Amino acid sequence: MAADESAPDRRAAQGQDPVQDAIDWFTHDTTDTPQAITRPEGPVAPGNLLTEALRQTAFDDLLAPSASRKQELVRAQAAWLIRHMPADHEPRALDSAQQAGRAWGILIAAATDVHPSPQVVAEVARQTRISPRAADELANQSLKTSAAFNRAYLLIPYDDVPDGVLVEDWNRLAACGPELPGAAERATDVLDLLAARVSDDDYAWMSTPAQEAAQLYDSVIRVQPLLKELGPLIPARGDPDAEAAQERFLALEGQGVLTAASTAAARARAVHDWARAEAEPQLKRIRMVEAAAPGTRTLLALNKVLDRADPAGREDVDPHRLAEIVQLIGQASGRDRQPPQVQASTRPQPTRHPQPPTPGSPGAGTPRLGP
């Protein structure tokens, strides 16, 4: 049995330990583009190495059952996912899990179809205190983002699909943001296809650069209601000084406002869609409560970008009022979770607050939140 127990050590000494290789890569990788891991037999994708490592731990368990290496591998994957959560997300929440899932989908799953396991999802939830429901977005976003990325990479799958498929894929890829430049390239490809389908306004009177930019803006506004405020930025044929209007528009486009706004709007929509996905009333209410803070955070990010586009005349977002709304929802949730064994005679009567609207609902009209 001693010889069996030393098998992992022997493979490590020979440079043939896929488990340790996977642990090392997930522990230290900080790249934002897909990588290939150097192995004696040739380069291997991280997802394939992970599959090999999991197979090896299962084989090792037959010889000498041990939970330590399996748990170390799980912790390494969790550390990778946590590193890919936005640095300014405090506390970590639903939107953090969604972005980490997108990163896994682009950097690992797109090439290998290997997604975060339930054990890894549970470990991330334990370390970050993200709820198990929200943490499930790690695997969900990985699956959907990698599928969108692969369709956009080939483009052929879009030949006979409805516009809605393109819209969904564009939103998923746009939500990846500048943190995942490979996804940004694919999002541009999808948007070009969308522009050919949905942009029907005549911009031929503009200069060629302004015409191309206007068609992209028009397409994005048509498929993303949260960005309707960008519509007036497109020059109109009747502008008194059409040439100057085009120059201002191109200058704004050069600042990357459309790309940044698309990312912010897509992330806000992802939070909203998650909150609305549950059909059972009680669970739906719980999800809406959990989505309140990340919904507020993503809308604040969107408002900040829209301010760059047209700061004149926009109402300032009042973070104190937003905090009050989130606090009210949290208090209502806390009352619902109060232990039922508390005697009614000793429990003080709670103060009833009116139920505020869910932050981030596109159906509520403009995404800008007033004071």
Short mmCIF file of C-alpha atoms in Angstrom, two decimals:
data_model
loop_
_atom_site.label_atom_id
_atom_site.label_comp_id
_atom_site.label_asym_id
_atom_site.label_seq_id
_atom_site.Cartn_x
_atom_site.Cartn_y
_atom_site.Cartn_z
CA MET A 1 0.00 0.00 0.00
CA ALA A 2 2.93 2.33 0.65
CA ALA A 3 3.93 2.09 -3.00
CA ASP A 4 0.39 2.94 -4.05
CA GLU A 5 0.26 5.95 -1.74
CA SER A 6 3.45 7.35 -3.27
CA ALA A 7 2.11 7.26 -6.84
CA PRO A 8 1.17 10.98 -6.91
CA ASP A 9 4.59 11.86 -5.52
CA ARG A 10 6.32 9.79 -8.20
CA ARG A 11 4.36 11.49 -10.98
CA ALA A 12 5.21 14.89 -9.51
CA ALA A 13 8.89 14.02 -9.48
CA GLN A 14 8.66 13.02 -13.13
CA GLY A 15 6.77 16.18 -14.09
CA GLN A 16 3.64 14.14 -14.82
CA ASP A 17 1.22 15.31 -12.16
CA PRO A 18 -1.84 16.83 -13.86
CA VAL A 19 -3.48 17.53 -10.50
CA GLN A 20 -0.64 19.72 -9.29
CA ASP A 21 -0.33 21.33 -12.72
CA ALA A 22 -4.01 22.28 -12.62
CA ILE A 23 -3.76 23.55 -9.05
CA ASP A 24 -0.75 25.69 -9.96
CA TRP A 25 -2.40 27.15 -13.06
CA PHE A 26 -5.71 28.02 -11.41
CA THR A 27 -3.88 29.45 -8.40
CA HIS A 28 -1.61 31.78 -10.34
CA ASP A 29 -3.27 32.58 -13.69
CA THR A 30 -4.18 36.26 -14.08
CA THR A 31 -4.49 36.51 -17.86
CA ASP A 32 -7.49 37.88 -19.76
CA THR A 33 -7.05 35.81 -22.93
CA PRO A 34 -7.26 32.02 -23.46
CA GLN A 35 -4.05 30.25 -22.54
CA ALA A 36 -2.34 26.96 -23.36
CA ILE A 37 -0.44 25.19 -20.58
CA THR A 38 2.96 23.77 -21.53
CA ARG A 39 3.22 20.03 -20.91
CA PRO A 40 5.92 17.52 -21.93
CA GLU A 41 3.54 16.01 -24.49
CA GLY A 42 2.57 19.43 -25.86
CA PRO A 43 0.35 22.43 -24.98
CA VAL A 44 -3.00 21.69 -23.36
CA ALA A 45 -6.02 23.93 -22.67
CA PRO A 46 -6.81 24.64 -18.98
CA GLY A 47 -10.19 22.93 -19.27
CA ASN A 48 -8.63 19.78 -20.65
CA LEU A 49 -5.98 19.82 -17.95
CA LEU A 50 -8.71 20.17 -15.35
CA THR A 51 -10.55 17.19 -16.82
CA GLU A 52 -7.35 15.18 -16.68
CA ALA A 53 -6.73 16.27 -13.09
CA LEU A 54 -10.23 15.23 -12.00
CA ARG A 55 -9.77 11.88 -13.68
CA GLN A 56 -6.46 11.47 -11.87
CA THR A 57 -7.95 12.28 -8.45
CA ALA A 58 -10.65 9.68 -9.06
CA PHE A 59 -7.99 7.10 -9.93
CA ASP A 60 -5.88 8.03 -6.90
CA ASP A 61 -8.91 7.55 -4.69
CA LEU A 62 -9.10 3.94 -5.79
CA LEU A 63 -5.56 3.43 -4.50
CA ALA A 64 -5.52 5.64 -1.42
CA PRO A 65 -8.64 7.70 -0.76
CA SER A 66 -7.73 11.27 0.20
CA ALA A 67 -9.86 14.39 0.19
CA SER A 68 -6.97 16.83 0.56
CA ARG A 69 -5.86 17.03 -3.08
CA LYS A 70 -9.42 17.15 -4.39
CA GLN A 71 -10.22 19.98 -2.00
CA GLU A 72 -7.04 21.81 -2.93
CA LEU A 73 -8.06 21.60 -6.58
CA VAL A 74 -11.53 22.91 -5.74
CA ARG A 75 -10.05 25.83 -3.77
CA ALA A 76 -7.72 26.69 -6.65
CA GLN A 77 -10.64 26.91 -9.08
CA ALA A 78 -12.61 29.01 -6.59
CA ALA A 79 -9.63 31.36 -6.22
CA TRP A 80 -9.49 31.77 -10.02
CA LEU A 81 -13.18 32.67 -10.17
CA ILE A 82 -12.92 35.14 -7.29
CA ARG A 83 -9.96 36.87 -8.97
CA HIS A 84 -12.16 37.42 -12.03
CA MET A 85 -14.83 39.21 -10.04
CA PRO A 86 -14.67 43.01 -10.49
CA ALA A 87 -12.22 44.53 -8.02
CA ASP A 88 -14.63 47.30 -7.02
CA HIS A 89 -17.44 44.93 -6.04
CA GLU A 90 -17.81 45.20 -2.29
CA PRO A 91 -19.63 43.29 -1.09
CA ARG A 92 -19.53 40.50 -3.63
CA ALA A 93 -22.98 39.62 -4.92
CA LEU A 94 -24.95 38.30 -7.87
CA ASP A 95 -23.33 40.60 -10.42
CA SER A 96 -19.89 39.51 -9.19
CA ALA A 97 -20.75 35.85 -9.77
CA GLN A 98 -22.14 36.64 -13.21
CA GLN A 99 -18.91 38.33 -14.33
CA ALA A 100 -16.73 35.52 -12.99
CA GLY A 101 -18.92 33.02 -14.82
CA ARG A 102 -18.50 34.98 -18.03
CA ALA A 103 -14.73 34.92 -17.57
CA TRP A 104 -14.74 31.14 -17.15
CA GLY A 105 -16.98 30.81 -20.21
CA ILE A 106 -14.61 32.81 -22.42
CA LEU A 107 -11.22 31.75 -21.06
CA ILE A 108 -11.88 28.08 -20.27
CA ALA A 109 -15.23 26.69 -21.40
CA ALA A 110 -15.31 28.11 -24.93
CA ALA A 111 -12.45 25.82 -25.95
CA THR A 112 -13.30 22.78 -23.84
CA ASP A 113 -16.95 22.88 -22.70
CA VAL A 114 -15.78 22.42 -19.10
CA HIS A 115 -17.77 24.49 -16.59
CA PRO A 116 -17.50 25.18 -12.82
CA SER A 117 -18.58 22.13 -10.83
CA PRO A 118 -21.15 22.27 -8.00
CA GLN A 119 -18.31 21.78 -5.51
CA VAL A 120 -16.45 24.80 -6.90
CA VAL A 121 -19.63 26.90 -6.93
CA ALA A 122 -20.27 25.98 -3.28
CA GLU A 123 -16.69 26.90 -2.35
CA VAL A 124 -16.99 30.32 -4.00
CA ALA A 125 -20.26 30.92 -2.15
CA ARG A 126 -18.62 29.94 1.14
CA GLN A 127 -15.63 32.25 0.66
CA THR A 128 -17.52 35.27 -0.68
CA ARG A 129 -20.83 34.83 1.15
CA ILE A 130 -22.69 35.11 -2.13
CA SER A 131 -25.97 33.24 -1.78
CA PRO A 132 -26.10 29.72 -3.28
CA ARG A 133 -28.81 30.90 -5.71
CA ALA A 134 -26.64 33.74 -6.98
CA ALA A 135 -23.50 31.59 -7.01
CA ASP A 136 -25.21 29.22 -9.44
CA GLU A 137 -24.68 31.96 -12.01
CA LEU A 138 -21.02 30.93 -12.13
CA ALA A 139 -21.93 27.81 -14.07
CA ASN A 140 -24.97 29.29 -15.82
CA GLN A 141 -23.10 32.28 -17.23
CA SER A 142 -20.15 30.09 -18.19
CA LEU A 143 -22.44 27.80 -20.20
CA LYS A 144 -24.38 30.56 -21.97
CA THR A 145 -21.43 32.89 -22.58
CA SER A 146 -19.24 30.16 -24.05
CA ALA A 147 -22.06 29.09 -26.35
CA ALA A 148 -22.56 32.69 -27.52
CA PHE A 149 -18.82 33.13 -28.02
CA ASN A 150 -18.55 29.99 -30.15
CA ARG A 151 -21.53 30.94 -32.32
CA ALA A 152 -20.06 34.42 -32.82
CA TYR A 153 -16.66 32.95 -33.65
CA LEU A 154 -18.10 30.79 -36.44
CA LEU A 155 -20.86 33.23 -37.55
CA ILE A 156 -22.39 30.53 -39.75
CA PRO A 157 -24.84 29.46 -36.99
CA TYR A 158 -26.52 32.88 -37.34
CA ASP A 159 -27.54 32.40 -40.96
CA ASP A 160 -31.07 31.18 -40.30
CA VAL A 161 -31.78 32.23 -36.71
CA PRO A 162 -34.28 34.84 -35.51
CA ASP A 163 -33.04 38.29 -34.57
CA GLY A 164 -33.64 37.42 -30.91
CA VAL A 165 -30.76 34.94 -30.90
CA LEU A 166 -28.39 37.63 -32.13
CA VAL A 167 -29.72 40.06 -29.55
CA GLU A 168 -29.23 37.60 -26.69
CA ASP A 169 -25.73 36.67 -27.82
CA TRP A 170 -24.75 40.32 -28.26
CA ASN A 171 -25.95 41.12 -24.74
CA ARG A 172 -24.00 38.21 -23.26
CA LEU A 173 -20.80 39.15 -25.08
CA ALA A 174 -21.19 42.89 -24.45
CA ALA A 175 -21.59 42.18 -20.72
CA CYS A 176 -18.10 40.65 -20.65
CA GLY A 177 -16.66 44.14 -20.97
CA PRO A 178 -13.06 45.27 -21.42
CA GLU A 179 -11.91 42.67 -18.88
CA LEU A 180 -12.33 40.04 -21.62
CA PRO A 181 -11.09 41.57 -24.90
CA GLY A 182 -11.73 38.41 -26.93
CA ALA A 183 -15.43 38.64 -26.15
CA ALA A 184 -15.47 42.32 -27.16
CA GLU A 185 -14.25 41.38 -30.64
CA ARG A 186 -16.99 38.79 -31.04
CA ALA A 187 -19.61 41.24 -29.73
CA THR A 188 -18.61 43.64 -32.51
CA ASP A 189 -19.07 40.89 -35.10
CA VAL A 190 -22.56 40.13 -33.79
CA LEU A 191 -23.46 43.82 -33.73
CA ASP A 192 -22.41 44.18 -37.37
CA LEU A 193 -24.84 41.38 -38.28
CA LEU A 194 -27.56 43.02 -36.19
CA ALA A 195 -26.96 46.38 -37.87
CA ALA A 196 -27.54 44.80 -41.27
CA ARG A 197 -30.86 43.40 -40.04
CA VAL A 198 -32.43 46.04 -37.84
CA SER A 199 -31.02 49.43 -38.85
CA ASP A 200 -33.40 50.86 -41.45
CA ASP A 201 -32.74 54.59 -41.14
CA ASP A 202 -31.06 56.36 -44.03
CA TYR A 203 -27.69 57.71 -42.95
CA ALA A 204 -26.26 57.95 -46.47
CA TRP A 205 -26.16 61.75 -46.21
CA MET A 206 -23.44 61.53 -43.53
CA SER A 207 -19.74 61.10 -44.00
CA THR A 208 -18.70 57.44 -44.15
CA PRO A 209 -17.27 57.27 -40.60
CA ALA A 210 -20.31 59.00 -39.12
CA GLN A 211 -22.66 56.81 -41.16
CA GLU A 212 -21.06 53.62 -39.83
CA ALA A 213 -21.12 54.87 -36.24
CA ALA A 214 -24.76 56.00 -36.57
CA GLN A 215 -25.84 52.59 -37.84
CA LEU A 216 -24.18 50.91 -34.85
CA TYR A 217 -25.78 53.33 -32.38
CA ASP A 218 -29.14 52.86 -34.04
CA SER A 219 -28.84 49.07 -33.87
CA VAL A 220 -27.82 49.04 -30.21
CA ILE A 221 -30.66 51.37 -29.22
CA ARG A 222 -33.17 49.17 -31.04
CA VAL A 223 -32.09 45.99 -29.24
CA GLN A 224 -31.21 47.46 -25.82
CA PRO A 225 -34.01 49.62 -24.35
CA LEU A 226 -31.80 50.77 -21.48
CA LEU A 227 -29.77 52.79 -23.99
CA LYS A 228 -32.61 54.74 -25.58
CA GLU A 229 -31.15 57.96 -24.14
CA LEU A 230 -28.33 57.68 -26.67
CA GLY A 231 -30.77 58.23 -29.55
CA PRO A 232 -30.60 62.05 -29.61
CA LEU A 233 -26.81 61.85 -29.96
CA ILE A 234 -27.14 60.57 -33.55
CA PRO A 235 -26.98 63.57 -35.92
CA ALA A 236 -30.18 64.40 -37.74
CA ARG A 237 -30.43 65.54 -41.34
CA GLY A 238 -32.23 68.69 -40.22
CA ASP A 239 -29.52 69.85 -37.78
CA PRO A 240 -28.63 73.52 -38.41
CA ASP A 241 -24.95 72.60 -38.58
CA ALA A 242 -24.97 68.96 -39.66
CA GLU A 243 -21.22 68.85 -40.26
CA ALA A 244 -20.41 70.04 -36.74
CA ALA A 245 -22.97 67.59 -35.31
CA GLN A 246 -21.19 64.74 -37.10
CA GLU A 247 -17.84 65.86 -35.76
CA ARG A 248 -19.18 65.93 -32.19
CA PHE A 249 -20.74 62.52 -32.70
CA LEU A 250 -17.51 61.01 -34.00
CA ALA A 251 -15.56 62.55 -31.14
CA LEU A 252 -17.97 60.93 -28.70
CA GLU A 253 -17.68 57.61 -30.51
CA GLY A 254 -13.91 57.86 -30.24
CA GLN A 255 -14.24 57.98 -26.46
CA GLY A 256 -15.78 54.50 -26.45
CA VAL A 257 -19.06 55.63 -24.92
CA LEU A 258 -21.21 53.18 -26.91
CA THR A 259 -19.06 50.22 -25.93
CA ALA A 260 -18.99 51.20 -22.26
CA ALA A 261 -22.72 51.88 -22.21
CA SER A 262 -23.44 48.56 -23.90
CA THR A 263 -21.45 46.72 -21.26
CA ALA A 264 -23.13 48.55 -18.38
CA ALA A 265 -26.61 48.04 -19.83
CA ALA A 266 -26.03 44.36 -20.55
CA ARG A 267 -24.85 43.76 -16.97
CA ALA A 268 -27.86 45.60 -15.56
CA ARG A 269 -30.15 43.54 -17.75
CA ALA A 270 -28.50 40.28 -16.63
CA VAL A 271 -29.25 41.11 -12.98
CA HIS A 272 -32.84 42.01 -13.84
CA ASP A 273 -33.37 38.82 -15.86
CA TRP A 274 -32.05 36.70 -13.00
CA ALA A 275 -34.45 38.33 -10.54
CA ARG A 276 -37.42 37.76 -12.84
CA ALA A 277 -36.58 34.19 -13.84
CA GLU A 278 -38.22 32.47 -10.86
CA ALA A 279 -41.92 31.61 -11.23
CA GLU A 280 -42.75 30.52 -7.66
CA PRO A 281 -43.91 33.68 -5.81
CA GLN A 282 -41.94 33.29 -2.58
CA LEU A 283 -38.71 32.31 -4.32
CA LYS A 284 -39.22 35.10 -6.83
CA ARG A 285 -39.48 37.62 -4.02
CA ILE A 286 -36.29 36.27 -2.43
CA ARG A 287 -34.47 36.59 -5.75
CA MET A 288 -35.71 40.15 -6.18
CA VAL A 289 -34.41 41.01 -2.71
CA GLU A 290 -31.01 39.49 -3.50
CA ALA A 291 -30.88 41.37 -6.80
CA ALA A 292 -31.66 44.76 -5.21
CA ALA A 293 -28.11 45.78 -4.30
CA PRO A 294 -26.40 44.46 -7.48
CA GLY A 295 -29.26 45.93 -9.52
CA THR A 296 -28.57 49.30 -7.95
CA ARG A 297 -24.83 48.91 -8.49
CA THR A 298 -25.19 48.07 -12.18
CA LEU A 299 -27.61 50.94 -12.78
CA LEU A 300 -25.25 53.39 -11.10
CA ALA A 301 -22.52 52.20 -13.47
CA LEU A 302 -24.85 52.70 -16.43
CA ASN A 303 -25.82 56.20 -15.31
CA LYS A 304 -22.16 57.10 -14.95
CA VAL A 305 -21.50 56.13 -18.56
CA LEU A 306 -24.59 57.94 -19.84
CA ASP A 307 -23.40 61.06 -18.03
CA ARG A 308 -20.27 60.92 -20.19
CA ALA A 309 -22.46 60.89 -23.29
CA ASP A 310 -24.72 63.80 -22.35
CA PRO A 311 -23.95 65.38 -18.96
CA ALA A 312 -26.05 68.49 -19.59
CA GLY A 313 -29.52 68.37 -18.12
CA ARG A 314 -29.20 64.95 -16.50
CA GLU A 315 -30.38 64.50 -12.95
CA ASP A 316 -27.73 63.40 -10.50
CA VAL A 317 -28.20 59.96 -9.03
CA ASP A 318 -28.77 60.20 -5.29
CA PRO A 319 -26.84 57.27 -3.74
CA HIS A 320 -28.42 57.95 -0.34
CA ARG A 321 -31.91 57.43 -1.73
CA LEU A 322 -30.77 54.25 -3.45
CA ALA A 323 -29.28 53.04 -0.17
CA GLU A 324 -32.59 53.70 1.55
CA ILE A 325 -34.44 51.61 -1.01
CA VAL A 326 -32.03 48.71 -0.63
CA GLN A 327 -32.22 49.00 3.16
CA LEU A 328 -36.02 48.89 3.11
CA ILE A 329 -35.98 45.77 0.97
CA GLY A 330 -33.40 44.19 3.25
CA GLN A 331 -35.52 44.96 6.32
CA ALA A 332 -38.57 43.41 4.69
CA SER A 333 -36.53 40.33 3.86
CA GLY A 334 -35.25 40.14 7.44
CA ARG A 335 -38.80 40.16 8.78
CA ASP A 336 -39.72 37.30 6.47
CA ARG A 337 -36.80 35.23 7.76
CA GLN A 338 -37.62 35.74 11.45
CA PRO A 339 -37.81 32.38 13.30
CA PRO A 340 -41.41 31.20 13.55
CA GLN A 341 -40.99 29.95 17.14
CA VAL A 342 -40.85 33.48 18.56
CA GLN A 343 -44.02 34.03 20.62
CA ALA A 344 -46.40 36.63 19.26
CA SER A 345 -46.86 38.15 22.73
CA THR A 346 -43.14 38.91 23.03
CA ARG A 347 -42.49 39.95 19.45
CA PRO A 348 -42.84 43.67 18.80
CA GLN A 349 -45.16 44.64 15.99
CA PRO A 350 -43.09 45.52 12.92
CA THR A 351 -43.47 48.83 11.16
CA ARG A 352 -44.89 48.26 7.72
CA HIS A 353 -43.09 49.98 4.89
CA PRO A 354 -44.49 50.31 1.40
CA GLN A 355 -42.83 47.89 -1.00
CA PRO A 356 -40.45 49.85 -3.25
CA PRO A 357 -40.03 48.96 -6.91
CA THR A 358 -37.25 46.60 -7.88
CA PRO A 359 -34.14 48.59 -8.81
CA GLY A 360 -33.00 47.95 -12.33
CA SER A 361 -36.32 47.04 -13.94
CA PRO A 362 -36.24 48.08 -17.62
CA GLY A 363 -40.01 48.06 -17.56
CA ALA A 364 -39.95 51.02 -15.18
CA GLY A 365 -38.93 53.32 -18.02
CA THR A 366 -35.65 55.24 -18.20
CA PRO A 367 -32.72 53.62 -16.40
CA ARG A 368 -31.74 56.92 -14.83
CA LEU A 369 -32.72 56.96 -11.17
CA GLY A 370 -33.67 60.31 -9.75
CA PRO A 371 -33.16 61.53 -6.19
#
